[in-house]
XYZ file of N, CA and C in Angstrom:
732
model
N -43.169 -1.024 -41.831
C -41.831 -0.466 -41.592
C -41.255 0.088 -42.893
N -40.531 1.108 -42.579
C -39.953 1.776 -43.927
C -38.835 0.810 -44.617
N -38.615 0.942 -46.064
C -37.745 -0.010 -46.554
C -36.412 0.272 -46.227
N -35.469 -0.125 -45.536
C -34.124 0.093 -45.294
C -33.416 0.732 -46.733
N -33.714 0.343 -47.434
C -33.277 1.134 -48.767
C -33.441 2.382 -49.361
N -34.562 2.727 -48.448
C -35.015 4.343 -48.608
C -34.478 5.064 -47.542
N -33.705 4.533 -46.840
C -33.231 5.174 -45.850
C -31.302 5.263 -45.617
N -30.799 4.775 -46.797
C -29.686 5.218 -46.998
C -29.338 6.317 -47.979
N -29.990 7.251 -47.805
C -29.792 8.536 -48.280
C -28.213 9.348 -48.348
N -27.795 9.845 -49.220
C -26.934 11.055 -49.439
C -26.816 12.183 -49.424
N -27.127 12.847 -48.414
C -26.829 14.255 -48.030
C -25.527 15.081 -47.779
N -24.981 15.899 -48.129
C -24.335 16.570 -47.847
C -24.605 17.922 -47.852
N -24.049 18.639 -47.035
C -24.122 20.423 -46.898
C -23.003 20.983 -47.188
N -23.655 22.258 -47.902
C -23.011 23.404 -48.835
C -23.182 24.763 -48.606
N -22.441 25.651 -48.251
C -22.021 27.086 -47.713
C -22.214 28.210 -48.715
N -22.776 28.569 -49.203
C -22.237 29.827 -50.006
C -22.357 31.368 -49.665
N -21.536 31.717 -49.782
C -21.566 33.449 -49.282
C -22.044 34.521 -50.140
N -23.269 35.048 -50.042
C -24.252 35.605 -50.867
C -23.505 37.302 -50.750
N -23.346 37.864 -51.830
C -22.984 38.720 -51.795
C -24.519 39.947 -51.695
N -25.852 39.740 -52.316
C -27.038 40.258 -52.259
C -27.424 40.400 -50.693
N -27.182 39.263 -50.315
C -28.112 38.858 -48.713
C -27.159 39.712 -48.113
N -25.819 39.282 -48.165
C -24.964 40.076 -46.869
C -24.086 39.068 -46.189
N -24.582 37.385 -46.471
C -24.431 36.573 -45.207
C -24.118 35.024 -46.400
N -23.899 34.440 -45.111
C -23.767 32.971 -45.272
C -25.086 32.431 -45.674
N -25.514 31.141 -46.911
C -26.237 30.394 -46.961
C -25.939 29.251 -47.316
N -26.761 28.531 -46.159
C -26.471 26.848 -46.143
C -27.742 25.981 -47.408
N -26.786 25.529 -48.075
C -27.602 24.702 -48.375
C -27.266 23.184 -48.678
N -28.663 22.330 -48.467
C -28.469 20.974 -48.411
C -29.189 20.050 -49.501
N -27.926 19.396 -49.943
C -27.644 18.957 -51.458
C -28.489 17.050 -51.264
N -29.588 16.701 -51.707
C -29.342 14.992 -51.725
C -29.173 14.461 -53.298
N -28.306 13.365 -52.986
C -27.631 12.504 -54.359
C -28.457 11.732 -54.483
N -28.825 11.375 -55.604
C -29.747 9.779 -55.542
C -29.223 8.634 -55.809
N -29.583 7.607 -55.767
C -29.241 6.282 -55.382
C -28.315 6.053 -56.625
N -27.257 5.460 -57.147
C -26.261 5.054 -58.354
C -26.095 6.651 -58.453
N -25.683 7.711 -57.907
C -25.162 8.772 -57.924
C -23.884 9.034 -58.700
N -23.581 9.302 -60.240
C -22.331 9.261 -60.781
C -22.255 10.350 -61.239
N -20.871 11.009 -61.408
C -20.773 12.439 -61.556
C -20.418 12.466 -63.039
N -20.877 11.132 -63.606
C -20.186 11.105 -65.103
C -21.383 11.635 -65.476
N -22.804 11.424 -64.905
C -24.165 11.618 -65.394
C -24.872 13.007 -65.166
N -25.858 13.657 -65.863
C -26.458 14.792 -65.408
C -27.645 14.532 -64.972
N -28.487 14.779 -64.204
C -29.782 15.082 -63.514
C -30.097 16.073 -63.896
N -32.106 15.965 -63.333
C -33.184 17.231 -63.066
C -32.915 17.457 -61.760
N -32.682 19.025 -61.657
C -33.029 19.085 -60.041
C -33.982 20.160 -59.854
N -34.095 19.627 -58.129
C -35.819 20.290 -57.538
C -34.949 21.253 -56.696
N -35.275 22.458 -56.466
C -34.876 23.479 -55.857
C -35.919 23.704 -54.839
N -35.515 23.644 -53.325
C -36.680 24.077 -52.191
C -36.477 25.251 -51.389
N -37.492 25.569 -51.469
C -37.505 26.639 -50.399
C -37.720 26.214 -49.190
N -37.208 26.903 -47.942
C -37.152 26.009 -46.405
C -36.601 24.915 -46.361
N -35.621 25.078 -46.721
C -34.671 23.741 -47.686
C -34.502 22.497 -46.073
N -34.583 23.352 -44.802
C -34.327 22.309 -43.742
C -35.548 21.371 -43.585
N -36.948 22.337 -44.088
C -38.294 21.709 -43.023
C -38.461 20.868 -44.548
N -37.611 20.797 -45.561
C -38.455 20.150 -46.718
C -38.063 18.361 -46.200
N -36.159 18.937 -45.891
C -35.886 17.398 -45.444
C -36.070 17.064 -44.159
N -36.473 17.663 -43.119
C -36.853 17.609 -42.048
C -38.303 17.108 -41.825
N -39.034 17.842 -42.109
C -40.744 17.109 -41.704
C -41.028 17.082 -43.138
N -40.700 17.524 -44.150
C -41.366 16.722 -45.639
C -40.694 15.313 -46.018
N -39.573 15.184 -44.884
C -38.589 13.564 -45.144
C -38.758 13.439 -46.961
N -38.149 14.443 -47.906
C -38.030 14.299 -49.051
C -36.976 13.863 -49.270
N -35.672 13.337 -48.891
C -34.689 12.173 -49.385
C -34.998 11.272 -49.336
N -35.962 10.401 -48.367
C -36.957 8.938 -48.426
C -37.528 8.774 -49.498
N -38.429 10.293 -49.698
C -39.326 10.281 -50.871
C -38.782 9.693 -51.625
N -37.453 10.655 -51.875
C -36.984 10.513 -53.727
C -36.480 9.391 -53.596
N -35.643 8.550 -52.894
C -35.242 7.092 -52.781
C -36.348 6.230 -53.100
N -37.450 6.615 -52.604
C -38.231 5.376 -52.825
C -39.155 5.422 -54.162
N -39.113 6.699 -54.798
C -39.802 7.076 -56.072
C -38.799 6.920 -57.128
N -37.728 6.974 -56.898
C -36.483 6.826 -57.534
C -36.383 5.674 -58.087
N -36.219 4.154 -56.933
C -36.401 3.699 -56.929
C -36.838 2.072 -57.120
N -38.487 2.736 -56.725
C -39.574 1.916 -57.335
C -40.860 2.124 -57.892
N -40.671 3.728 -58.272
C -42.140 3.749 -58.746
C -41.744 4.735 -60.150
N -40.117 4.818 -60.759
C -40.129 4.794 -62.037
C -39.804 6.173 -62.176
N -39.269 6.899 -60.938
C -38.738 8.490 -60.966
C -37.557 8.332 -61.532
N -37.475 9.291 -62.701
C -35.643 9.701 -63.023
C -35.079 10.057 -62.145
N -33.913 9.800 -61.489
C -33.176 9.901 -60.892
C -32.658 11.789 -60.588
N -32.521 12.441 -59.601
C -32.719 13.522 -59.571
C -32.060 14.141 -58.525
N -31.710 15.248 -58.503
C -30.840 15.640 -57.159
C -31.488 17.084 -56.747
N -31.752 16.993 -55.178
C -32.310 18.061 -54.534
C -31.275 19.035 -53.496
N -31.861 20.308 -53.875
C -31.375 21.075 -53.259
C -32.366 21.917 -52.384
N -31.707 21.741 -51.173
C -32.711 22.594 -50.554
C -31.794 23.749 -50.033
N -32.778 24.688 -49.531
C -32.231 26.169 -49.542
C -32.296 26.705 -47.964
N -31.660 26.692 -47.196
C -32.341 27.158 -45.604
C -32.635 28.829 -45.371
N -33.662 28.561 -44.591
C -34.067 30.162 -44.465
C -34.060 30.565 -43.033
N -33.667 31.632 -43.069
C -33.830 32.157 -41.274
C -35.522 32.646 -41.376
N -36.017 31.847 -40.474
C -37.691 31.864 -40.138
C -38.181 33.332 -39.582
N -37.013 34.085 -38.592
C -37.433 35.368 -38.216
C -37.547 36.287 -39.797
N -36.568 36.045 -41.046
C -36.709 36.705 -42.116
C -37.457 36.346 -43.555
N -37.939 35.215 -43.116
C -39.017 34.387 -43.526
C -39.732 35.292 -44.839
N -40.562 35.908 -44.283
C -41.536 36.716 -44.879
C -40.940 37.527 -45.339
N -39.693 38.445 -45.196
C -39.299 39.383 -45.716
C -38.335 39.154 -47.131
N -38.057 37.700 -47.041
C -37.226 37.244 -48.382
C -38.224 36.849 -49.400
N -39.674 36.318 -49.000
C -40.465 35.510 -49.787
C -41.417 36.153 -49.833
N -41.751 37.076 -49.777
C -43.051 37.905 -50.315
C -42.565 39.222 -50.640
N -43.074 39.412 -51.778
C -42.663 40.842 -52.632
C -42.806 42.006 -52.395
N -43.738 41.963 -51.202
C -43.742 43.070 -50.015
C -42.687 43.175 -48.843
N -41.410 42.358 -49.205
C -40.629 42.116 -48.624
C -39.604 42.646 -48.605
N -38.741 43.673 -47.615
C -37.727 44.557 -47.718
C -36.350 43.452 -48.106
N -36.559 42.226 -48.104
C -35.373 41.457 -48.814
C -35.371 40.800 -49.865
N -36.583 40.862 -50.255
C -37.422 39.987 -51.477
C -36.493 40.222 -52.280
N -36.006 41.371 -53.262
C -34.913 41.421 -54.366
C -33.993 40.718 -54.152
N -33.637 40.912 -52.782
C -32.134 40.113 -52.768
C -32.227 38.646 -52.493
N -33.026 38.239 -52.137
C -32.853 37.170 -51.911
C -33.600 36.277 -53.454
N -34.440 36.636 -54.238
C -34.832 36.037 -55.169
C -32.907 36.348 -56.621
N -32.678 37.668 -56.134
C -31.543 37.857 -57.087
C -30.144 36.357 -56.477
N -29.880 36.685 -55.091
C -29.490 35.851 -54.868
C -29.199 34.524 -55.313
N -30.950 33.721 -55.473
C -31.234 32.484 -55.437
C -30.977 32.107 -57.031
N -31.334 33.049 -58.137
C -30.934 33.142 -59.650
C -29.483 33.222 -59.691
N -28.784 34.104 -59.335
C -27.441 34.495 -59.556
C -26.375 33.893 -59.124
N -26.553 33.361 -57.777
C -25.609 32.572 -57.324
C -25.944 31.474 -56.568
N -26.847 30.567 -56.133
C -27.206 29.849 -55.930
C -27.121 28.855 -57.113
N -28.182 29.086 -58.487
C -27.756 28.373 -59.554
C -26.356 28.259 -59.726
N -25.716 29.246 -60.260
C -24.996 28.689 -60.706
C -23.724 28.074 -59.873
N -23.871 27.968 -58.490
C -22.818 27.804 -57.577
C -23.048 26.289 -57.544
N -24.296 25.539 -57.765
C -24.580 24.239 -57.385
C -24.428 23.719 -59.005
N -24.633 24.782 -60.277
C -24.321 24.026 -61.483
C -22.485 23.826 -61.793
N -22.171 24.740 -60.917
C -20.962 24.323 -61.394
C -19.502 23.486 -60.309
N -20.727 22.702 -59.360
C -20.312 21.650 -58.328
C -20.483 20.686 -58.845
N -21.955 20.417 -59.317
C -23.122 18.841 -59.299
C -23.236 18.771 -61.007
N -23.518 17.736 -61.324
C -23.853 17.799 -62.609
C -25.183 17.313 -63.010
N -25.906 18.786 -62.799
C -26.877 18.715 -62.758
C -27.581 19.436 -64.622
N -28.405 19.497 -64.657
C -28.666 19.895 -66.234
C -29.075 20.995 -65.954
N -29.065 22.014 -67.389
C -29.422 23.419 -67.366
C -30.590 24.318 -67.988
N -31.533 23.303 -68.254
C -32.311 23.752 -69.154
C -33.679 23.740 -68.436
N -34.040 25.250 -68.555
C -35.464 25.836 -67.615
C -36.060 24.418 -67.465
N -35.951 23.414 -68.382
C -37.234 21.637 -68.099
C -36.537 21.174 -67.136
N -35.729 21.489 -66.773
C -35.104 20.554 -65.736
C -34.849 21.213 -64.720
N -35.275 22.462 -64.175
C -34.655 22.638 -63.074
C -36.610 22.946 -62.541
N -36.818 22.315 -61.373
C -38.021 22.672 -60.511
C -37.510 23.107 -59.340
N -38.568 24.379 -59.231
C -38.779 24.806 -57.708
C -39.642 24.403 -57.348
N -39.846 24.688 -55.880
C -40.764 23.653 -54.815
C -40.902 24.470 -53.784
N -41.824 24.704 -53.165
C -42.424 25.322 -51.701
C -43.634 25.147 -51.515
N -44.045 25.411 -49.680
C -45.056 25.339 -49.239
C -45.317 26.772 -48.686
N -47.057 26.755 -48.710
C -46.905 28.454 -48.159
C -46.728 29.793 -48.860
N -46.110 30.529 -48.063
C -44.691 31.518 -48.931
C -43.512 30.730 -49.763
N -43.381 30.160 -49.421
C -42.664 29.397 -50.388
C -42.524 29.012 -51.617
N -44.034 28.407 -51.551
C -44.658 28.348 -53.172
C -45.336 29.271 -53.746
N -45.231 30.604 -53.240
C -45.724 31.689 -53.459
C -44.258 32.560 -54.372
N -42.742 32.449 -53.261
C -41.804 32.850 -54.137
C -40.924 32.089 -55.030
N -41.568 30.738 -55.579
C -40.868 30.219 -56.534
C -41.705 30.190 -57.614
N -43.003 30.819 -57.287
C -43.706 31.353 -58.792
C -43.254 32.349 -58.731
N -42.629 33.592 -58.271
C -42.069 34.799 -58.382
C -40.903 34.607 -59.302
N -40.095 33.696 -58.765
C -39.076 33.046 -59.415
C -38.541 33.075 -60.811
N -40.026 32.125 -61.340
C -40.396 31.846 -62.332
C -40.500 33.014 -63.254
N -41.245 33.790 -62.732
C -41.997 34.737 -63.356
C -40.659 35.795 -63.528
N -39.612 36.203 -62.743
C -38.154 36.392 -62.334
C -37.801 36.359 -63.491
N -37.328 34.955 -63.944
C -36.584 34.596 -64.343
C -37.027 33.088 -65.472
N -37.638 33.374 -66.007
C -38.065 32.444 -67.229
C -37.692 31.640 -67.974
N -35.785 32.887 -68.154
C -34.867 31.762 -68.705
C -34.446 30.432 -68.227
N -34.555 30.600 -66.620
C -33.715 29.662 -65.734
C -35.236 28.754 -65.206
N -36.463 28.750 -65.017
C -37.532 28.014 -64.418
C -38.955 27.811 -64.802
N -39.274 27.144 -65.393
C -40.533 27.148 -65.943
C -41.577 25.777 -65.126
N -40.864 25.218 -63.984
C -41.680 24.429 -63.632
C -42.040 24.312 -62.070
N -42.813 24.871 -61.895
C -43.216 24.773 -60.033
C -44.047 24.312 -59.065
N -43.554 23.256 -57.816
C -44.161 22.722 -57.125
C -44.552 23.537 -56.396
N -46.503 24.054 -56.136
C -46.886 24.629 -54.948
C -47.662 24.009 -53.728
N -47.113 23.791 -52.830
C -48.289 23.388 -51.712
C -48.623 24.303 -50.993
N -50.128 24.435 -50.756
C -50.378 25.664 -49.972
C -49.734 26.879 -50.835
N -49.843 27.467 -51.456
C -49.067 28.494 -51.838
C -49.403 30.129 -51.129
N -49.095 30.857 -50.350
C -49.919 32.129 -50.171
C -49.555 32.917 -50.819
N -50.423 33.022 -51.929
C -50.752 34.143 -52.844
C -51.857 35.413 -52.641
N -50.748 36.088 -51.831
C -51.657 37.196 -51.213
C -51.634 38.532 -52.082
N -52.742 39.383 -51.687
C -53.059 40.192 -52.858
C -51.729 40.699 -53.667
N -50.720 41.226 -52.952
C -49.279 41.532 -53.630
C -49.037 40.828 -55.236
N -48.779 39.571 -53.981
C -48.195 38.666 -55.130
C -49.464 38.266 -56.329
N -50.973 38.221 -56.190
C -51.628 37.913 -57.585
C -51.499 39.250 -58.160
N -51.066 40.592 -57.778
C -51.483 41.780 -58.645
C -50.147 41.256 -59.776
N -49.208 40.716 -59.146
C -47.837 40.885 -60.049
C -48.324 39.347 -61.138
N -48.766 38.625 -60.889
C -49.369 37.511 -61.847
C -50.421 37.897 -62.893
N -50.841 38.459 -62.333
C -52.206 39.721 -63.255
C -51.499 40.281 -64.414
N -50.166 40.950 -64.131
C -49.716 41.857 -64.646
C -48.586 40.864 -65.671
N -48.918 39.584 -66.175
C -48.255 39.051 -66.759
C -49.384 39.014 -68.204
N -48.951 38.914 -68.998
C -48.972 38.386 -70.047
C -49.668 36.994 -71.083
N -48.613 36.508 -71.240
C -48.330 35.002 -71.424
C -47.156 34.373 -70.581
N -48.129 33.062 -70.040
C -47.586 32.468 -69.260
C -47.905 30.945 -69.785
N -47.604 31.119 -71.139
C -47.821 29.833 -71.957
C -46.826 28.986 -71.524
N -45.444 29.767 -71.435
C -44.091 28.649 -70.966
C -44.345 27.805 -69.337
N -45.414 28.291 -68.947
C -45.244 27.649 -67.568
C -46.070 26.357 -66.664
N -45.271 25.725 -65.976
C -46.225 24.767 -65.863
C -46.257 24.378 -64.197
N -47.271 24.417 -63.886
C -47.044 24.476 -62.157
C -48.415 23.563 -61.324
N -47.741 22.726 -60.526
C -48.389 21.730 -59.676
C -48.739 22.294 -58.585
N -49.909 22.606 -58.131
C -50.714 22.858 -57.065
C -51.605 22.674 -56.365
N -51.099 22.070 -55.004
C -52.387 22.093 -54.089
C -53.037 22.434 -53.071
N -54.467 22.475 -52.250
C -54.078 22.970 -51.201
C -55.009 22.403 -50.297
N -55.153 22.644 -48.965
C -56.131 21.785 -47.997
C -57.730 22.163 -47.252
N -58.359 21.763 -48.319
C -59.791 22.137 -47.574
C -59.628 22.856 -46.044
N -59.037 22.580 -45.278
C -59.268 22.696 -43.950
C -58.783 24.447 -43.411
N -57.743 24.693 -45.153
C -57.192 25.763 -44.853
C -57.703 27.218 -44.943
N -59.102 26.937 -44.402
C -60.103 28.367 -44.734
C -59.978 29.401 -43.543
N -59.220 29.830 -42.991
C -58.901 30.553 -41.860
C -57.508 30.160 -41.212
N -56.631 30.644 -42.174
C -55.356 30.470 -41.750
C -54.495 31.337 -41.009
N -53.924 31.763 -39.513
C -53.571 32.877 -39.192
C -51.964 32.790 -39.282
N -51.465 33.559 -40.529
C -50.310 33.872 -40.959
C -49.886 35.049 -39.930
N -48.489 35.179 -40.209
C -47.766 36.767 -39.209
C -48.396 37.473 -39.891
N -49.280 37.981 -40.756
C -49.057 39.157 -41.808
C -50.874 38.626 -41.603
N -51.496 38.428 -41.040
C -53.310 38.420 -41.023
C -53.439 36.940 -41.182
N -55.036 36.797 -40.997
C -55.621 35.837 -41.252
C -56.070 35.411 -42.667
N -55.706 34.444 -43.458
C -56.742 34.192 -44.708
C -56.523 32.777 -45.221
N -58.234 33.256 -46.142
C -58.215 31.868 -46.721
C -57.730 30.906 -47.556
N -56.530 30.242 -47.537
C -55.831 29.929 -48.966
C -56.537 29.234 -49.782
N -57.811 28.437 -49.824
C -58.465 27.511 -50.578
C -58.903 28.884 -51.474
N -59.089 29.918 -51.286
C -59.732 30.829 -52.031
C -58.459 31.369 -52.840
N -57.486 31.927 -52.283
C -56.183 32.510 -52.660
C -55.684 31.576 -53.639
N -55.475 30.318 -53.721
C -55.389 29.314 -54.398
C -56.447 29.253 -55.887
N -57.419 29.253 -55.786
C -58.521 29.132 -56.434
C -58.244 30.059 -57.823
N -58.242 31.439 -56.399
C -58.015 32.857 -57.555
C -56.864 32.553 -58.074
N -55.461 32.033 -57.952
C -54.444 32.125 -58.793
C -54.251 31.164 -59.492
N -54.945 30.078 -59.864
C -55.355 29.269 -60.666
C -55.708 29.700 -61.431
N -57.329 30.731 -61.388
C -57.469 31.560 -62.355
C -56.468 32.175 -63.481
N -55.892 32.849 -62.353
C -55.211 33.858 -63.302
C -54.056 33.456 -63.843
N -53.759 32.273 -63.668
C -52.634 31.723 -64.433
C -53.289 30.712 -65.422
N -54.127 30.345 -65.619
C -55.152 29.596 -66.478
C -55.402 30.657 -67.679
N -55.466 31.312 -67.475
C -56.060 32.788 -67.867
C -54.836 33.210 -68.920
N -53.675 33.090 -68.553
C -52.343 33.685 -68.989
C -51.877 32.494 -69.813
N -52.516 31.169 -70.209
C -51.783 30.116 -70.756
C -51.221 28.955 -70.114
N -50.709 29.213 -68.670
C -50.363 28.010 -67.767
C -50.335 27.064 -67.825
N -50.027 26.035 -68.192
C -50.365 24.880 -67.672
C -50.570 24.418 -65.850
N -51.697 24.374 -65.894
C -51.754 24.063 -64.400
C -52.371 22.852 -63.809
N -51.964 21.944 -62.941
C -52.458 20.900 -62.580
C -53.027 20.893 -60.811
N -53.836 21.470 -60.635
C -54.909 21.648 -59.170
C -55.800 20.915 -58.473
N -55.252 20.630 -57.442
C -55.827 19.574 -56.834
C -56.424 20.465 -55.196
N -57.626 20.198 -54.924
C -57.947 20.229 -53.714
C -58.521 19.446 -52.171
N -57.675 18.896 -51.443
C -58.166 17.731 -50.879
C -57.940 18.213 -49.382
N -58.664 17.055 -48.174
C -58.709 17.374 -46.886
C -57.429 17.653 -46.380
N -57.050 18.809 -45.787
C -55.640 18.885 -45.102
C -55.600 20.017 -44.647
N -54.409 20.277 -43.357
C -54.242 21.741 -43.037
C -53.234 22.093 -43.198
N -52.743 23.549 -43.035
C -51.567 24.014 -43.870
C -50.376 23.775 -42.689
N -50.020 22.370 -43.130
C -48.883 21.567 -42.031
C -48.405 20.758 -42.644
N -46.983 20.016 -42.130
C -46.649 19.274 -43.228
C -46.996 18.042 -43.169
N -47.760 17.882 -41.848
C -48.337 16.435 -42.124
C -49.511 16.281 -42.968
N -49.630 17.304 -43.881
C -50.355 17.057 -45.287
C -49.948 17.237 -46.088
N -48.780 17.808 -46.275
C -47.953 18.761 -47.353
C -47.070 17.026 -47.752
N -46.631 16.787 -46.748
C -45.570 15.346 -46.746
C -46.216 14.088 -47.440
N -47.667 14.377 -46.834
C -48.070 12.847 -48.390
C -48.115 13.357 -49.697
N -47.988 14.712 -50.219
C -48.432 15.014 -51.353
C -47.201 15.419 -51.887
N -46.121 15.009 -51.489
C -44.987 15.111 -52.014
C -44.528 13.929 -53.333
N -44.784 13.011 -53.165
C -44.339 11.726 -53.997
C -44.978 12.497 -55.527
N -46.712 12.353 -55.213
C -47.359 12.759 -56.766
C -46.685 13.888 -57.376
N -46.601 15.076 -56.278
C -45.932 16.543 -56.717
C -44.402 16.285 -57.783
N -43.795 15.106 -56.889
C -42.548 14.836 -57.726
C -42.718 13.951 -58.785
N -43.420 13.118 -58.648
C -43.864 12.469 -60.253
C -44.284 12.886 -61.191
N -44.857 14.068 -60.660
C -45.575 14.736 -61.698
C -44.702 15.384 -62.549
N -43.400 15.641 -62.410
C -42.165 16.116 -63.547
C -41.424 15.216 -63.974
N -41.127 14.273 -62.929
C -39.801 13.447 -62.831
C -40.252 11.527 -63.248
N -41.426 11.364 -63.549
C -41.543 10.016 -63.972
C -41.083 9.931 -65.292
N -40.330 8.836 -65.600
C -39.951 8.389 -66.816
C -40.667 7.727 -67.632
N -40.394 8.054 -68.818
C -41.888 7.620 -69.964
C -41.492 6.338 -70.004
């Protein structure tokens, strides 16, 4: 049975009116456990901000990594996305992609830095996605350098678009990014075709290896769902957020 203690979570939801998008965006804020506003936190920024706390149950996570297994204390934000515009905000072949990555830099940050007291320095702020997801918070990154240098990918689809624009980097010495993905995921049928992410994965490992990266890659049995994505959440978050 789950520990009753991981299950008194702090959530609250937050509105902001995107002047890029056009529209309303919800997003949903969790506090962690001794939550004081005298203190600053790292926070994790998600993409699919509903399905992260929804089927990734990442407020349990962080309660129980928080904790008892020696996580700094940390506050998440997740980001909700309309699923019909899905693809068009998160892939760079995407007629909303500008706005919504300008968006997520411009007023998103700073709308939640100057609510939460959260810290400001590219080490402390992580993005996080699965999919497309973790496909546009290395965009992000790559965006915006000043503001993110650290990213959780599960599953990431890094489709040809998005590695030509990773190619076309440089040095990518500042960056450091957790990735994994699921054997099982060798014929994946996305809206946009079929493909293989164990390979797509592979190759952008490369090429961010290649550029200086720090990269930490893991490949194990799973399919691109979150009932694989959801156990590999705890390590993904330790992997920034454990205290020395």
């Amino acid at each position: 049975m789950t520990d009753s203690r991981y299950l008194k979570r702090t959530i609250v939801k937050e509105e902001i009116e995107s002047r890029y998008l056009g529209e309303k965006r919800t997003l949903r804020i969790y506090l962690p456990p001794g939550y004081n506003e005298l203190l600053s936190y790292p926070v994790v920024y998600c993409q699919d901000g509903e399905e992260f706390f929804n089927f990734g149950r990442i407020a349990t996570t962080a309660n129980r990594i928080i904790l008892d297994e020696g996580a700094e204390p940390f506050i998440i934000v997740g980001v909700q996305v309309d699923v019909s515009v899905r693809t068009q905000e998160y892939a760079p072949f995407g007629d909303r992609f500008k706005a919504y990555t300008s968006c997520f830099a411009e007023e998103i940050i700073p709308y939640v830095e100057e609510k939460y007291p959260v810290r400001r320095s590219p080490q402390e702020r992580i993005l996080a996605g699965d999919s497309l997801g973790g496909s546009v918070s290395l965009h992000l990154a790559l965006l915006y350098p000043d503001l993110f240098t650290r990213v959780i990918s599960m599953s990431g689809a890094y489709y040809s678009a998005s590695q030509e624009i990773y190619a076309a980097a440089e040095d990518l010495s500042w960056l450091s990014i957790w990735m994994i993905v699921g054997l099982q995921e060798t014929a994946f049928e996305a809206d946009t075709g079929t493909y293989n992410f164990v390979q797509l994965n592979r190759d952008t490992r490369d090429l961010l290896e290649k550029r200086g990266a720090l990269v930490s890659y893991q490949e194990k049995d799973g399919h691109h769902q979150w009932g694989f994505w959801q156990n590999e959440l705890p390590e993904a978050l330790l992997y920034f957020l454990q205290e020395n």
